[in-house]
């Protein structure tokens, strides 16, 4: 038996490649010059095809994460189905490799891809609309059926194009080998290189330019037009009669066991490569951040490595006497380099730290940050992916040399993609949760090391895996063991979120009590024993921090979580059911359950490890885990609502920051449509919007989406940079219910964050839909939509720039009572404000101190006053009131102090000040100018719109040379007075008179007033 096997293998090794039949002269270029120009033209066209192909993969991920609910799930499905379609298409192409003119078949395939690309958006919208409206509700109560339907529909949407894309490489390759039979190895490698290079460019172009310019449908249209143009160009170049195919493989070649062995090599090297990709993308997300742009940089770096490997091998492949041996060495190198990425990765945190701390927060700095991030991704991925880029050309070339014909091109490509599919699903759903990042990466390296050992033996003797040298196997095992024992990924570095502030965790001060790789994210919990705090993080980004000791004050995050849980019952006391999107540390759900009237609270969290990490926060979140009314669901929010026939009285959305990939979809027009459909009559939707790391125009894009879907909303500031927005349809958002504040659990939670009365809530109310009407149009903000994701595209940049949209919490509470007058909600009299870290509370306390100082009611702590200058102005006014004889009226001080008072105090609080100013004997000696100003300030304090407008216009007329700051103040007051009376035309006319002297840029209040007037 052994001798027969040896004879068969010897005979197989002696097989020479069948000489390709010479194609008819009419089918080839008519001259050498044409031949030289046609081949580069085909390579350029194939690069364009790769460019379009990766646009599809990138855009499909954007689309499917809207349906599947998380970027990680969408990436898994798109990768799996995309690669599966490629495999099926490659196999089908290999079965028809000898039929007709393959380049014309390639052109027809490209044209079909283009047509389907143009149809994808309407098909997606129609199919997913049907799913959410009919199919998923019908499957409610059957989670397995829901998942099967979702994944099946997602696959059906992208599979046809994927199959066609899979046919392009075998068709183009076989067609080029027929037309240019010289140096087939070089042709293979160059085609692989150009297609991959175009793909790497396509990822970056779509993510960084096309989506922002033309949206998701427009980007698909660009890719489709490219496909159609490629089809036309290939048809124009090669419409002549087809060359004959390479001679079919002889019977001996068909029985050659090397075919199946090398197809197995293609399968396993595809599997190992995608194990690396899944592991690297998760690893690098902890260094670069988990934004959409970071993912695109990683993907482009991976593909670029493959392209450079193809470029490297193209000049050498035809000269290789033993390609199997070269492949063996490259597989060993790939496994070794993959293990070495563990070493490189450990250093990448220090590099990122230097970048974040060293680069200026400017647009130029952001461009350098993006380039450097791509450099980090290349440093980690390039060595191993470079080797991976040589494998498919070598395997295909080897099989062609052994006489297996054109069919082997598609077979190799199909086998490779089947391995990739298996690896993607295994890595996401089994490898990461069970093995962790390091274990998954080492498993892929082990596959490559064993493949290399087997290939080197096959090159040295008869091909049989039974004769793998024990020495090579032992070396591979020792390499894996060595890296496993002595090279460890540092979980403290991985949990640091170094990409945000350039800080690394200090094990001496911080303890990592939980660190797990979940299906969608890596979740960590950090304890700081010195201050008794816990923080929960996803991919290194802190989502919540809580002081665990009861005697500690509230952390910076607790006001947001508590208000998200307490405000909905205060605004809607009749609520009986609630849904909370996102678990975080569990404090929001815990606070919601403090309302005894609620009968059910469903909390939807997509990552199982988040719940496990949050258990460390008990007992601060105890009700979320133990209250029988609490139901914790692992699911995507959109799918959950689509499969729930019940509607909710309250829906609370507590997503992570918008720059995190996939999260911006929870701030979109389409998501708010879904939330609206699942609110009961009179129900309330409550949204957390983070203003830190966000600028005002991006925040306005969210407001536009809310305005498009809800009749009214009220905006509360939990902190100086966190908004809690309550929206409803059918009626205005009501004021908070004082009786609900007396519920013991809610009262305890609110007191802990410095909210002890309705007045404390009032100072946190910073906007309403009526008051902010015009803000979004004034800023020219585009509506944040799933298909024009302005928030997703812009939020990473604003994070790097350290932008802050905190101006939204104060622009209507400075100098003028704009919020009250535009919304029609009068302010309560200020009697007691609780001291807290919120700037609005400090401003109200300051106003109370200024009032009492002016009226000589006794001093209050000077810490309530923001500046010595303002304190001196108040003392000047108070002094004048006590002894005005012989002293000029302190007009500047009165104006300055009034600006700090009128927006924070009610008319009843301010009336004693006007009375005191009017009752002093010196008031009769005021100049006409001083009298006009005093009348104007009193009108503002009393919210008398007609007097405000009239007084402001008189002063503007009488003082034509007034300074620009005072003019801006007076014009804004006049506009506010007119708008409060409904006199938009008068407001427009007034602003037209002064428009040239009042640029609007940077003045949110004036921009809003002008927009409302227009």
PDB file of N, CA and C in Angstrom, residues 533-564:
ATOM      1  N   UNK A 533     -15.143  53.917  44.770  1.00  0.00           N
ATOM      2  CA  UNK A 533     -15.932  54.091  43.549  1.00  0.00           C
ATOM      3  C   UNK A 533     -15.759  52.896  42.631  1.00  0.00           C
ATOM      4  N   UNK A 534     -16.761  52.675  41.794  1.00  0.00           N
ATOM      5  CA  UNK A 534     -16.720  51.672  40.735  1.00  0.00           C
ATOM      6  C   UNK A 534     -17.102  52.343  39.431  1.00  0.00           C
ATOM      7  N   UNK A 535     -16.440  51.923  38.353  1.00  0.00           N
ATOM      8  CA  UNK A 535     -16.781  52.421  37.020  1.00  0.00           C
ATOM      9  C   UNK A 535     -16.903  51.234  36.084  1.00  0.00           C
ATOM     10  N   UNK A 536     -17.903  51.261  35.210  1.00  0.00           N
ATOM     11  CA  UNK A 536     -18.070  50.206  34.210  1.00  0.00           C
ATOM     12  C   UNK A 536     -17.736  50.783  32.842  1.00  0.00           C
ATOM     13  N   UNK A 537     -16.973  50.020  32.054  1.00  0.00           N
ATOM     14  CA  UNK A 537     -16.472  50.510  30.779  1.00  0.00           C
ATOM     15  C   UNK A 537     -16.760  49.505  29.675  1.00  0.00           C
ATOM     16  N   UNK A 538     -17.045  50.000  28.474  1.00  0.00           N
ATOM     17  CA  UNK A 538     -17.151  49.152  27.292  1.00  0.00           C
ATOM     18  C   UNK A 538     -16.072  49.586  26.309  1.00  0.00           C
ATOM     19  N   UNK A 539     -15.233  48.632  25.928  1.00  0.00           N
ATOM     20  CA  UNK A 539     -14.094  48.915  25.034  1.00  0.00           C
ATOM     21  C   UNK A 539     -13.264  50.093  25.538  1.00  0.00           C
ATOM     22  N   UNK A 540     -13.083  50.153  26.863  1.00  0.00           N
ATOM     23  CA  UNK A 540     -12.252  51.183  27.464  1.00  0.00           C
ATOM     24  C   UNK A 540     -12.954  52.496  27.704  1.00  0.00           C
ATOM     25  N   UNK A 541     -14.198  52.671  27.256  1.00  0.00           N
ATOM     26  CA  UNK A 541     -14.927  53.926  27.447  1.00  0.00           C
ATOM     27  C   UNK A 541     -15.833  53.806  28.660  1.00  0.00           C
ATOM     28  N   UNK A 542     -15.644  54.717  29.630  1.00  0.00           N
ATOM     29  CA  UNK A 542     -16.450  54.675  30.848  1.00  0.00           C
ATOM     30  C   UNK A 542     -17.899  55.000  30.522  1.00  0.00           C
ATOM     31  N   UNK A 543     -18.810  54.123  30.927  1.00  0.00           N
ATOM     32  CA  UNK A 543     -20.237  54.369  30.731  1.00  0.00           C
ATOM     33  C   UNK A 543     -20.908  54.864  32.002  1.00  0.00           C
ATOM     34  N   UNK A 544     -20.355  54.538  33.165  1.00  0.00           N
ATOM     35  CA  UNK A 544     -20.959  54.997  34.418  1.00  0.00           C
ATOM     36  C   UNK A 544     -19.950  54.834  35.539  1.00  0.00           C
ATOM     37  N   UNK A 545     -19.964  55.810  36.475  1.00  0.00           N
ATOM     38  CA  UNK A 545     -19.141  55.722  37.676  1.00  0.00           C
ATOM     39  C   UNK A 545     -20.002  56.088  38.875  1.00  0.00           C
ATOM     40  N   UNK A 546     -19.894  55.281  39.922  1.00  0.00           N
ATOM     41  CA  UNK A 546     -20.729  55.458  41.111  1.00  0.00           C
ATOM     42  C   UNK A 546     -19.844  55.345  42.348  1.00  0.00           C
ATOM     43  N   UNK A 547     -20.074  56.239  43.329  1.00  0.00           N
ATOM     44  CA  UNK A 547     -19.462  56.077  44.651  1.00  0.00           C
ATOM     45  C   UNK A 547     -20.309  55.077  45.432  1.00  0.00           C
ATOM     46  N   UNK A 548     -19.668  54.029  45.879  1.00  0.00           N
ATOM     47  CA  UNK A 548     -20.417  52.943  46.510  1.00  0.00           C
ATOM     48  C   UNK A 548     -20.749  53.229  47.971  1.00  0.00           C
ATOM     49  N   UNK A 549     -19.935  54.018  48.660  1.00  0.00           N
ATOM     50  CA  UNK A 549     -20.195  54.324  50.070  1.00  0.00           C
ATOM     51  C   UNK A 549     -21.367  55.296  50.182  1.00  0.00           C
ATOM     52  N   UNK A 550     -22.287  55.032  51.100  1.00  0.00           N
ATOM     53  CA  UNK A 550     -23.480  55.855  51.238  1.00  0.00           C
ATOM     54  C   UNK A 550     -23.165  57.282  51.686  1.00  0.00           C
ATOM     55  N   UNK A 551     -22.049  57.444  52.419  1.00  0.00           N
ATOM     56  CA  UNK A 551     -21.726  58.766  52.924  1.00  0.00           C
ATOM     57  C   UNK A 551     -20.997  59.629  51.891  1.00  0.00           C
ATOM     58  N   UNK A 552     -20.730  59.066  50.717  1.00  0.00           N
ATOM     59  CA  UNK A 552     -20.052  59.821  49.669  1.00  0.00           C
ATOM     60  C   UNK A 552     -21.067  60.662  48.888  1.00  0.00           C
ATOM     61  N   UNK A 553     -20.645  61.804  48.372  1.00  0.00           N
ATOM     62  CA  UNK A 553     -21.560  62.573  47.515  1.00  0.00           C
ATOM     63  C   UNK A 553     -21.770  61.858  46.184  1.00  0.00           C
ATOM     64  N   UNK A 554     -22.690  62.372  45.399  1.00  0.00           N
ATOM     65  CA  UNK A 554     -22.958  61.776  44.088  1.00  0.00           C
ATOM     66  C   UNK A 554     -21.763  61.993  43.166  1.00  0.00           C
ATOM     67  N   UNK A 555     -21.478  60.984  42.347  1.00  0.00           N
ATOM     68  CA  UNK A 555     -20.421  61.116  41.352  1.00  0.00           C
ATOM     69  C   UNK A 555     -20.903  62.016  40.216  1.00  0.00           C
ATOM     70  N   UNK A 556     -20.008  62.320  39.287  1.00  0.00           N
ATOM     71  CA  UNK A 556     -20.378  63.177  38.151  1.00  0.00           C
ATOM     72  C   UNK A 556     -21.411  62.510  37.258  1.00  0.00           C
ATOM     73  N   UNK A 557     -21.491  61.168  37.268  1.00  0.00           N
ATOM     74  CA  UNK A 557     -22.429  60.447  36.396  1.00  0.00           C
ATOM     75  C   UNK A 557     -23.786  60.199  37.045  1.00  0.00           C
ATOM     76  N   UNK A 558     -23.847  60.227  38.373  1.00  0.00           N
ATOM     77  CA  UNK A 558     -25.082  59.844  39.044  1.00  0.00           C
ATOM     78  C   UNK A 558     -26.251  60.783  38.771  1.00  0.00           C
ATOM     79  N   UNK A 559     -26.062  62.118  38.687  1.00  0.00           N
ATOM     80  CA  UNK A 559     -27.226  62.958  38.388  1.00  0.00           C
ATOM     81  C   UNK A 559     -27.940  62.563  37.097  1.00  0.00           C
ATOM     82  N   UNK A 560     -27.170  62.182  36.071  1.00  0.00           N
ATOM     83  CA  UNK A 560     -27.793  61.790  34.810  1.00  0.00           C
ATOM     84  C   UNK A 560     -28.584  60.502  34.979  1.00  0.00           C
ATOM     85  N   UNK A 561     -27.972  59.497  35.585  1.00  0.00           N
ATOM     86  CA  UNK A 561     -28.651  58.210  35.735  1.00  0.00           C
ATOM     87  C   UNK A 561     -29.890  58.335  36.614  1.00  0.00           C
ATOM     88  N   UNK A 562     -29.792  59.125  37.696  1.00  0.00           N
ATOM     89  CA  UNK A 562     -30.934  59.275  38.593  1.00  0.00           C
ATOM     90  C   UNK A 562     -32.054  60.067  37.928  1.00  0.00           C
ATOM     91  N   UNK A 563     -31.718  61.169  37.246  1.00  0.00           N
ATOM     92  CA  UNK A 563     -32.768  61.938  36.579  1.00  0.00           C
ATOM     93  C   UNK A 563     -33.443  61.129  35.476  1.00  0.00           C
ATOM     94  N   UNK A 564     -32.657  60.303  34.757  1.00  0.00           N
ATOM     95  CA  UNK A 564     -33.259  59.447  33.727  1.00  0.00           C
ATOM     96  C   UNK A 564     -34.274  58.495  34.336  1.00  0.00           C
TER      97      UNK A 564
END
